[in-house]
């Protein structure tokens, strides 16, 4: 349990830090971006929140419910098992929450054996498939509609893994605004990044780290966006355009 907890913590902590991959390397990984088709007007953004493992940041969950801010939540099988109360709140507000697939065990969707931030990838096409399908199965047994989107742990992929995930029937969810730096940023910087989102942006942050300062910043940033008159949509409510073959 100690090792598993540690691994999940590490994976979440490193997820979404800035990635520089070496060009020309056959094993190059991609970190795809995702945007909404801009609509003009007051502006429209999508909030996506990862629930990698661990617990629920009720500061964020309560703020979303109280302010009627819709969000797309990427949940793992691990998180679903341990957070029944939060899942119940999300299911009770289907107008606000869309639950999507963050994998069964929070293992990077990279189909060759390698380390990503020191963490072992799935390592084979079969293992990527198992991660994707076990995440979808966990969501199915938790009730509600079947997931349409997948986002892998660390948000890095091998291009061949993206192609496989698409064949399994899922779109792959990149992002355009890294809101909380893997939940490791302070409240002020997190709020600043989220509040700076523009029409068409897809924001990513985490909802599974209730003890981190970043969660407070997520709430502040979202309220600032709402104050400015931006509209929030879920990924399924908009036309989404990703690169690296993630949505087309
Ligand atoms: Zn994650």
PDB file of C-alpha atoms and ligand atoms in Angstrom:
ATOM      1  CA  UNK A   1       0.000   0.000   0.000  1.00  0.00           C
ATOM      2  CA  UNK A   2       2.858   2.338   0.860  1.00  0.00           C
ATOM      3  CA  UNK A   3       4.494   1.812  -2.498  1.00  0.00           C
ATOM      4  CA  UNK A   4       1.235   2.095  -4.395  1.00  0.00           C
ATOM      5  CA  UNK A   5       0.338   5.326  -2.625  1.00  0.00           C
ATOM      6  CA  UNK A   6       3.771   6.712  -3.253  1.00  0.00           C
ATOM      7  CA  UNK A   7       3.632   5.801  -6.917  1.00  0.00           C
ATOM      8  CA  UNK A   8       0.266   7.453  -7.402  1.00  0.00           C
ATOM      9  CA  UNK A   9       1.435  10.543  -5.587  1.00  0.00           C
ATOM     10  CA  UNK A  10       4.524  10.756  -7.762  1.00  0.00           C
ATOM     11  CA  UNK A  11       2.527  10.295 -10.928  1.00  0.00           C
ATOM     12  CA  UNK A  12       0.138  13.059  -9.954  1.00  0.00           C
ATOM     13  CA  UNK A  13       2.890  15.353  -8.807  1.00  0.00           C
ATOM     14  CA  UNK A  14       4.793  15.098 -12.034  1.00  0.00           C
ATOM     15  CA  UNK A  15       1.815  15.088 -14.305  1.00  0.00           C
ATOM     16  CA  UNK A  16       1.660  18.065 -16.579  1.00  0.00           C
ATOM     17  CA  UNK A  17       4.927  19.687 -15.756  1.00  0.00           C
ATOM     18  CA  UNK A  18       6.444  21.198 -18.856  1.00  0.00           C
ATOM     19  CA  UNK A  19       7.832  18.554 -21.140  1.00  0.00           C
ATOM     20  CA  UNK A  20      10.700  18.857 -23.533  1.00  0.00           C
ATOM     21  CA  UNK A  21      11.188  15.823 -25.710  1.00  0.00           C
ATOM     22  CA  UNK A  22      14.119  15.337 -27.998  1.00  0.00           C
ATOM     23  CA  UNK A  23      13.276  15.772 -31.660  1.00  0.00           C
ATOM     24  CA  UNK A  24      14.291  13.085 -34.101  1.00  0.00           C
ATOM     25  CA  UNK A  25      14.076  10.352 -31.508  1.00  0.00           C
ATOM     26  CA  UNK A  26      11.993   7.376 -32.714  1.00  0.00           C
ATOM     27  CA  UNK A  27      10.567   7.115 -29.198  1.00  0.00           C
ATOM     28  CA  UNK A  28       9.477  10.735 -29.018  1.00  0.00           C
ATOM     29  CA  UNK A  29       6.412  11.299 -26.881  1.00  0.00           C
ATOM     30  CA  UNK A  30       3.756  13.914 -27.486  1.00  0.00           C
ATOM     31  CA  UNK A  31       1.770  16.095 -25.104  1.00  0.00           C
ATOM     32  CA  UNK A  32      -1.234  17.051 -27.258  1.00  0.00           C
ATOM     33  CA  UNK A  33      -3.125  20.297 -26.997  1.00  0.00           C
ATOM     34  CA  UNK A  34      -6.912  20.679 -27.135  1.00  0.00           C
ATOM     35  CA  UNK A  35      -9.004  23.771 -27.892  1.00  0.00           C
ATOM     36  CA  UNK A  36     -12.676  24.544 -28.315  1.00  0.00           C
ATOM     37  CA  UNK A  37     -13.721  26.152 -31.556  1.00  0.00           C
ATOM     38  CA  UNK A  38     -13.832  29.847 -30.581  1.00  0.00           C
ATOM     39  CA  UNK A  39     -17.332  31.304 -30.570  1.00  0.00           C
ATOM     40  CA  UNK A  40     -16.666  34.934 -29.808  1.00  0.00           C
ATOM     41  CA  UNK A  41     -19.078  36.794 -27.578  1.00  0.00           C
ATOM     42  CA  UNK A  42     -18.158  36.679 -23.935  1.00  0.00           C
ATOM     43  CA  UNK A  43     -15.899  33.698 -24.480  1.00  0.00           C
ATOM     44  CA  UNK A  44     -16.171  30.020 -23.680  1.00  0.00           C
ATOM     45  CA  UNK A  45     -13.750  27.738 -21.841  1.00  0.00           C
ATOM     46  CA  UNK A  46     -13.741  24.096 -20.764  1.00  0.00           C
ATOM     47  CA  UNK A  47     -12.594  23.157 -17.276  1.00  0.00           C
ATOM     48  CA  UNK A  48     -11.097  19.668 -17.007  1.00  0.00           C
ATOM     49  CA  UNK A  49     -10.077  18.279 -13.617  1.00  0.00           C
ATOM     50  CA  UNK A  50      -8.053  15.123 -13.097  1.00  0.00           C
ATOM     51  CA  UNK A  51      -8.760  12.751 -10.214  1.00  0.00           C
ATOM     52  CA  UNK A  52      -5.615  10.628 -10.423  1.00  0.00           C
ATOM     53  CA  UNK A  53      -5.886   8.860  -7.067  1.00  0.00           C
ATOM     54  CA  UNK A  54      -6.045   9.974  -3.456  1.00  0.00           C
ATOM     55  CA  UNK A  55      -8.971  12.006  -2.178  1.00  0.00           C
ATOM     56  CA  UNK A  56     -11.349  14.773  -3.226  1.00  0.00           C
ATOM     57  CA  UNK A  57     -10.704  18.501  -2.958  1.00  0.00           C
ATOM     58  CA  UNK A  58     -14.086  19.534  -1.595  1.00  0.00           C
ATOM     59  CA  UNK A  59     -13.115  23.220  -1.858  1.00  0.00           C
ATOM     60  CA  UNK A  60     -13.269  22.805  -5.635  1.00  0.00           C
ATOM     61  CA  UNK A  61     -16.228  20.428  -5.757  1.00  0.00           C
ATOM     62  CA  UNK A  62     -18.367  22.686  -3.514  1.00  0.00           C
ATOM     63  CA  UNK A  63     -17.438  25.809  -5.486  1.00  0.00           C
ATOM     64  CA  UNK A  64     -18.452  24.145  -8.753  1.00  0.00           C
ATOM     65  CA  UNK A  65     -21.840  23.122  -7.344  1.00  0.00           C
ATOM     66  CA  UNK A  66     -22.526  26.456  -5.611  1.00  0.00           C
ATOM     67  CA  UNK A  67     -21.570  28.516  -8.658  1.00  0.00           C
ATOM     68  CA  UNK A  68     -23.064  26.106 -11.196  1.00  0.00           C
ATOM     69  CA  UNK A  69     -19.778  25.752 -13.070  1.00  0.00           C
ATOM     70  CA  UNK A  70     -19.779  22.690 -15.358  1.00  0.00           C
ATOM     71  CA  UNK A  71     -16.625  20.568 -15.524  1.00  0.00           C
ATOM     72  CA  UNK A  72     -15.271  17.446 -17.157  1.00  0.00           C
ATOM     73  CA  UNK A  73     -13.734  15.180 -14.509  1.00  0.00           C
ATOM     74  CA  UNK A  74     -11.109  12.615 -15.546  1.00  0.00           C
ATOM     75  CA  UNK A  75     -11.250   9.807 -12.989  1.00  0.00           C
ATOM     76  CA  UNK A  76      -9.179   6.654 -12.509  1.00  0.00           C
ATOM     77  CA  UNK A  77     -10.452   3.308 -11.281  1.00  0.00           C
ATOM     78  CA  UNK A  78      -8.350   3.862  -8.157  1.00  0.00           C
ATOM     79  CA  UNK A  79      -9.989   7.205  -7.358  1.00  0.00           C
ATOM     80  CA  UNK A  80     -13.524   5.939  -8.085  1.00  0.00           C
ATOM     81  CA  UNK A  81     -13.129   3.166  -5.505  1.00  0.00           C
ATOM     82  CA  UNK A  82     -12.073   5.525  -2.727  1.00  0.00           C
ATOM     83  CA  UNK A  83     -14.326   8.523  -3.320  1.00  0.00           C
ATOM     84  CA  UNK A  84     -17.884   7.253  -3.402  1.00  0.00           C
ATOM     85  CA  UNK A  85     -19.295  10.361  -1.681  1.00  0.00           C
ATOM     86  CA  UNK A  86     -17.777  12.702  -4.266  1.00  0.00           C
ATOM     87  CA  UNK A  87     -18.933  10.457  -7.108  1.00  0.00           C
ATOM     88  CA  UNK A  88     -22.427  10.614  -5.619  1.00  0.00           C
ATOM     89  CA  UNK A  89     -22.366  14.416  -5.632  1.00  0.00           C
ATOM     90  CA  UNK A  90     -21.187  14.457  -9.249  1.00  0.00           C
ATOM     91  CA  UNK A  91     -23.815  11.946 -10.339  1.00  0.00           C
ATOM     92  CA  UNK A  92     -26.467  14.008  -8.563  1.00  0.00           C
ATOM     93  CA  UNK A  93     -25.578  16.969 -10.813  1.00  0.00           C
ATOM     94  CA  UNK A  94     -25.495  15.549 -14.339  1.00  0.00           C
ATOM     95  CA  UNK A  95     -26.014  19.070 -15.679  1.00  0.00           C
ATOM     96  CA  UNK A  96     -22.642  20.042 -14.212  1.00  0.00           C
ATOM     97  CA  UNK A  97     -20.382  16.998 -14.254  1.00  0.00           C
ATOM     98  CA  UNK A  98     -19.223  14.843 -17.126  1.00  0.00           C
ATOM     99  CA  UNK A  99     -17.069  11.927 -15.919  1.00  0.00           C
ATOM    100  CA  UNK A 100     -14.407  10.670 -18.299  1.00  0.00           C
ATOM    101  CA  UNK A 101     -11.624   8.083 -18.372  1.00  0.00           C
ATOM    102  CA  UNK A 102      -8.243   8.738 -16.714  1.00  0.00           C
ATOM    103  CA  UNK A 103      -7.281   5.038 -16.815  1.00  0.00           C
ATOM    104  CA  UNK A 104      -7.745   2.068 -14.536  1.00  0.00           C
ATOM    105  CA  UNK A 105      -4.497   2.413 -12.608  1.00  0.00           C
ATOM    106  CA  UNK A 106      -3.029   5.785 -13.619  1.00  0.00           C
ATOM    107  CA  UNK A 107      -0.280   4.340 -15.806  1.00  0.00           C
ATOM    108  CA  UNK A 108       1.147   6.416 -18.692  1.00  0.00           C
ATOM    109  CA  UNK A 109      -0.335   5.426 -22.086  1.00  0.00           C
ATOM    110  CA  UNK A 110       3.018   4.807 -23.730  1.00  0.00           C
ATOM    111  CA  UNK A 111       3.348   1.485 -25.507  1.00  0.00           C
ATOM    112  CA  UNK A 112       7.095   0.990 -25.292  1.00  0.00           C
ATOM    113  CA  UNK A 113       8.939   0.244 -22.059  1.00  0.00           C
ATOM    114  CA  UNK A 114      10.469   3.452 -20.785  1.00  0.00           C
ATOM    115  CA  UNK A 115      10.520   5.782 -17.842  1.00  0.00           C
ATOM    116  CA  UNK A 116       8.558   9.029 -17.872  1.00  0.00           C
ATOM    117  CA  UNK A 117       9.748  11.257 -15.039  1.00  0.00           C
ATOM    118  CA  UNK A 118      11.250   8.083 -13.620  1.00  0.00           C
ATOM    119  CA  UNK A 119       7.932   6.214 -13.762  1.00  0.00           C
ATOM    120  CA  UNK A 120       7.396   3.070 -15.817  1.00  0.00           C
ATOM    121  CA  UNK A 121       5.121   3.396 -18.829  1.00  0.00           C
ATOM    122  CA  UNK A 122       2.453   0.839 -19.674  1.00  0.00           C
ATOM    123  CA  UNK A 123       5.172  -0.590 -21.901  1.00  0.00           C
ATOM    124  CA  UNK A 124       3.217  -2.493 -24.557  1.00  0.00           C
ATOM    125  CA  UNK A 125       0.126  -2.052 -26.743  1.00  0.00           C
ATOM    126  CA  UNK A 126      -1.698  -4.653 -24.628  1.00  0.00           C
ATOM    127  CA  UNK A 127      -0.905  -2.805 -21.423  1.00  0.00           C
ATOM    128  CA  UNK A 128      -2.098   0.520 -22.876  1.00  0.00           C
ATOM    129  CA  UNK A 129      -5.316  -1.176 -23.964  1.00  0.00           C
ATOM    130  CA  UNK A 130      -5.764  -2.671 -20.476  1.00  0.00           C
ATOM    131  CA  UNK A 131      -5.272   0.750 -18.862  1.00  0.00           C
ATOM    132  CA  UNK A 132      -7.857   2.373 -21.156  1.00  0.00           C
ATOM    133  CA  UNK A 133     -10.421  -0.430 -20.954  1.00  0.00           C
ATOM    134  CA  UNK A 134     -10.124  -0.912 -17.187  1.00  0.00           C
ATOM    135  CA  UNK A 135     -10.716   2.809 -16.704  1.00  0.00           C
ATOM    136  CA  UNK A 136     -13.840   2.648 -18.850  1.00  0.00           C
ATOM    137  CA  UNK A 137     -15.028  -0.488 -17.021  1.00  0.00           C
ATOM    138  CA  UNK A 138     -14.589   1.212 -13.648  1.00  0.00           C
ATOM    139  CA  UNK A 139     -16.734   4.119 -14.845  1.00  0.00           C
ATOM    140  CA  UNK A 140     -19.367   1.744 -16.199  1.00  0.00           C
ATOM    141  CA  UNK A 141     -19.670  -0.041 -12.864  1.00  0.00           C
ATOM    142  CA  UNK A 142     -20.014   3.318 -11.109  1.00  0.00           C
ATOM    143  CA  UNK A 143     -23.141   3.993 -13.208  1.00  0.00           C
ATOM    144  CA  UNK A 144     -23.805   6.803 -15.614  1.00  0.00           C
ATOM    145  CA  UNK A 145     -23.107   7.184 -19.313  1.00  0.00           C
ATOM    146  CA  UNK A 146     -20.062   5.499 -20.885  1.00  0.00           C
ATOM    147  CA  UNK A 147     -16.955   7.699 -21.248  1.00  0.00           C
ATOM    148  CA  UNK A 148     -16.046   9.186 -24.621  1.00  0.00           C
ATOM    149  CA  UNK A 149     -12.743  10.798 -23.688  1.00  0.00           C
ATOM    150  CA  UNK A 150      -9.469   9.401 -22.377  1.00  0.00           C
ATOM    151  CA  UNK A 151      -6.593  11.261 -20.771  1.00  0.00           C
ATOM    152  CA  UNK A 152      -3.554   9.210 -19.772  1.00  0.00           C
ATOM    153  CA  UNK A 153      -1.463   9.643 -16.636  1.00  0.00           C
ATOM    154  CA  UNK A 154       1.216  12.350 -17.129  1.00  0.00           C
ATOM    155  CA  UNK A 155      -0.680  13.472 -20.312  1.00  0.00           C
ATOM    156  CA  UNK A 156       2.166  12.129 -22.482  1.00  0.00           C
ATOM    157  CA  UNK A 157       1.644   9.511 -25.165  1.00  0.00           C
ATOM    158  CA  UNK A 158       3.435   7.622 -27.850  1.00  0.00           C
ATOM    159  CA  UNK A 159       1.794   8.475 -31.204  1.00  0.00           C
ATOM    160  CA  UNK A 160       0.982   4.781 -31.769  1.00  0.00           C
ATOM    161  CA  UNK A 161      -0.787   4.658 -28.397  1.00  0.00           C
ATOM    162  CA  UNK A 162      -2.930   7.643 -29.426  1.00  0.00           C
ATOM    163  CA  UNK A 163      -3.914   5.784 -32.603  1.00  0.00           C
ATOM    164  CA  UNK A 164      -4.870   2.735 -30.553  1.00  0.00           C
ATOM    165  CA  UNK A 165      -6.915   4.741 -28.047  1.00  0.00           C
ATOM    166  CA  UNK A 166      -8.794   6.322 -30.977  1.00  0.00           C
ATOM    167  CA  UNK A 167      -9.505   2.832 -32.369  1.00  0.00           C
ATOM    168  CA  UNK A 168     -10.890   1.817 -28.985  1.00  0.00           C
ATOM    169  CA  UNK A 169     -13.447   4.582 -29.492  1.00  0.00           C
ATOM    170  CA  UNK A 170     -12.096   7.394 -27.316  1.00  0.00           C
ATOM    171  CA  UNK A 171     -10.965  10.886 -28.139  1.00  0.00           C
ATOM    172  CA  UNK A 172      -7.756  11.855 -26.356  1.00  0.00           C
ATOM    173  CA  UNK A 173      -8.029  14.923 -24.145  1.00  0.00           C
ATOM    174  CA  UNK A 174      -5.165  17.370 -24.344  1.00  0.00           C
ATOM    175  CA  UNK A 175      -5.413  20.867 -22.906  1.00  0.00           C
ATOM    176  CA  UNK A 176      -4.256  24.417 -23.611  1.00  0.00           C
ATOM    177  CA  UNK A 177      -3.893  25.950 -20.138  1.00  0.00           C
ATOM    178  CA  UNK A 178      -1.928  24.112 -17.457  1.00  0.00           C
ATOM    179  CA  UNK A 179      -3.753  25.587 -14.498  1.00  0.00           C
ATOM    180  CA  UNK A 180      -2.048  24.083 -11.468  1.00  0.00           C
ATOM    181  CA  UNK A 181       1.235  22.521 -12.639  1.00  0.00           C
ATOM    182  CA  UNK A 182       0.294  19.036 -11.480  1.00  0.00           C
ATOM    183  CA  UNK A 183      -1.291  20.614  -8.352  1.00  0.00           C
ATOM    184  CA  UNK A 184       2.162  21.725  -7.208  1.00  0.00           C
ATOM    185  CA  UNK A 185       1.809  25.469  -7.829  1.00  0.00           C
ATOM    186  CA  UNK A 186       0.864  27.971  -5.147  1.00  0.00           C
ATOM    187  CA  UNK A 187      -2.616  29.430  -4.876  1.00  0.00           C
ATOM    188  CA  UNK A 188      -1.697  32.812  -6.387  1.00  0.00           C
ATOM    189  CA  UNK A 189       0.034  31.446  -9.477  1.00  0.00           C
ATOM    190  CA  UNK A 190      -2.731  28.873 -10.035  1.00  0.00           C
ATOM    191  CA  UNK A 191      -5.407  31.568  -9.808  1.00  0.00           C
ATOM    192  CA  UNK A 192      -3.429  33.805 -12.190  1.00  0.00           C
ATOM    193  CA  UNK A 193      -3.050  31.062 -14.824  1.00  0.00           C
ATOM    194  CA  UNK A 194      -6.718  30.048 -14.736  1.00  0.00           C
ATOM    195  CA  UNK A 195      -8.011  33.619 -14.691  1.00  0.00           C
ATOM    196  CA  UNK A 196      -5.937  34.311 -17.829  1.00  0.00           C
ATOM    197  CA  UNK A 197      -7.816  31.678 -19.888  1.00  0.00           C
ATOM    198  CA  UNK A 198      -9.253  32.968 -23.177  1.00  0.00           C
ATOM    199  CA  UNK A 199     -12.106  32.011 -25.475  1.00  0.00           C
ATOM    200  CA  UNK A 200     -11.555  28.427 -26.656  1.00  0.00           C
ATOM    201  CA  UNK A 201      -9.132  27.358 -23.933  1.00  0.00           C
ATOM    202  CA  UNK A 202      -9.223  23.955 -22.261  1.00  0.00           C
ATOM    203  CA  UNK A 203      -7.958  24.270 -18.689  1.00  0.00           C
ATOM    204  CA  UNK A 204      -6.468  21.379 -16.760  1.00  0.00           C
ATOM    205  CA  UNK A 205      -6.101  21.179 -12.977  1.00  0.00           C
ATOM    206  CA  UNK A 206      -6.523  18.531 -10.257  1.00  0.00           C
ATOM    207  CA  UNK A 207      -9.402  17.755  -7.909  1.00  0.00           C
ATOM    208  CA  UNK A 208      -7.674  15.035  -5.884  1.00  0.00           C
ATOM    209  CA  UNK A 209      -5.235  17.003  -3.699  1.00  0.00           C
ATOM    210  CA  UNK A 210      -7.280  18.587  -0.879  1.00  0.00           C
ATOM    211  CA  UNK A 211      -4.182  19.538   1.136  1.00  0.00           C
ATOM    212  CA  UNK A 212      -2.447  21.472  -1.660  1.00  0.00           C
ATOM    213  CA  UNK A 213      -2.584  25.262  -1.908  1.00  0.00           C
ATOM    214  CA  UNK A 214      -3.257  24.978  -5.638  1.00  0.00           C
ATOM    215  CA  UNK A 215      -6.877  23.963  -4.975  1.00  0.00           C
ATOM    216  CA  UNK A 216      -7.620  27.321  -3.391  1.00  0.00           C
ATOM    217  CA  UNK A 217      -6.165  28.991  -6.476  1.00  0.00           C
ATOM    218  CA  UNK A 218      -8.345  26.859  -8.758  1.00  0.00           C
ATOM    219  CA  UNK A 219     -11.450  28.217  -7.035  1.00  0.00           C
ATOM    220  CA  UNK A 220     -10.219  31.825  -7.151  1.00  0.00           C
ATOM    221  CA  UNK A 221      -9.300  31.563 -10.814  1.00  0.00           C
ATOM    222  CA  UNK A 222     -12.650  30.070 -11.781  1.00  0.00           C
ATOM    223  CA  UNK A 223     -14.601  32.730  -9.913  1.00  0.00           C
ATOM    224  CA  UNK A 224     -12.539  35.414 -11.661  1.00  0.00           C
ATOM    225  CA  UNK A 225     -13.390  33.913 -15.060  1.00  0.00           C
ATOM    226  CA  UNK A 226     -17.055  33.756 -14.151  1.00  0.00           C
ATOM    227  CA  UNK A 227     -16.932  37.367 -12.995  1.00  0.00           C
ATOM    228  CA  UNK A 228     -15.477  38.349 -16.385  1.00  0.00           C
ATOM    229  CA  UNK A 229     -18.474  36.763 -18.076  1.00  0.00           C
ATOM    230  CA  UNK A 230     -16.871  33.666 -19.588  1.00  0.00           C
ATOM    231  CA  UNK A 231     -19.057  30.617 -20.103  1.00  0.00           C
ATOM    232  CA  UNK A 232     -17.990  27.123 -19.003  1.00  0.00           C
ATOM    233  CA  UNK A 233     -18.740  24.030 -21.073  1.00  0.00           C
ATOM    234  CA  UNK A 234     -17.924  20.327 -20.805  1.00  0.00           C
ATOM    235  CA  UNK A 235     -15.873  18.661 -23.520  1.00  0.00           C
ATOM    236  CA  UNK A 236     -18.948  16.940 -24.925  1.00  0.00           C
ATOM    237  CA  UNK A 237     -20.859  20.218 -25.193  1.00  0.00           C
ATOM    238  CA  UNK A 238     -18.488  21.868 -27.658  1.00  0.00           C
ATOM    239  CA  UNK A 239     -16.553  21.262 -30.863  1.00  0.00           C
ATOM    240  CA  UNK A 240     -13.121  20.263 -29.666  1.00  0.00           C
ATOM    241  CA  UNK A 241     -10.013  20.389 -31.818  1.00  0.00           C
ATOM    242  CA  UNK A 242      -6.900  18.547 -30.727  1.00  0.00           C
ATOM    243  CA  UNK A 243      -3.563  18.051 -32.450  1.00  0.00           C
ATOM    244  CA  UNK A 244      -1.470  14.863 -32.846  1.00  0.00           C
ATOM    245  CA  UNK A 245      -4.504  12.947 -34.182  1.00  0.00           C
ATOM    246  CA  UNK A 246      -6.309  13.098 -30.840  1.00  0.00           C
ATOM    247  CA  UNK A 247      -9.781  14.123 -32.013  1.00  0.00           C
ATOM    248  CA  UNK A 248     -10.005  13.781 -35.814  1.00  0.00           C
TER     249      UNK A 248
HETATM  250 ZN1  LIG B   1      -3.463  12.053 -13.364  1.00  0.00          ZN
END
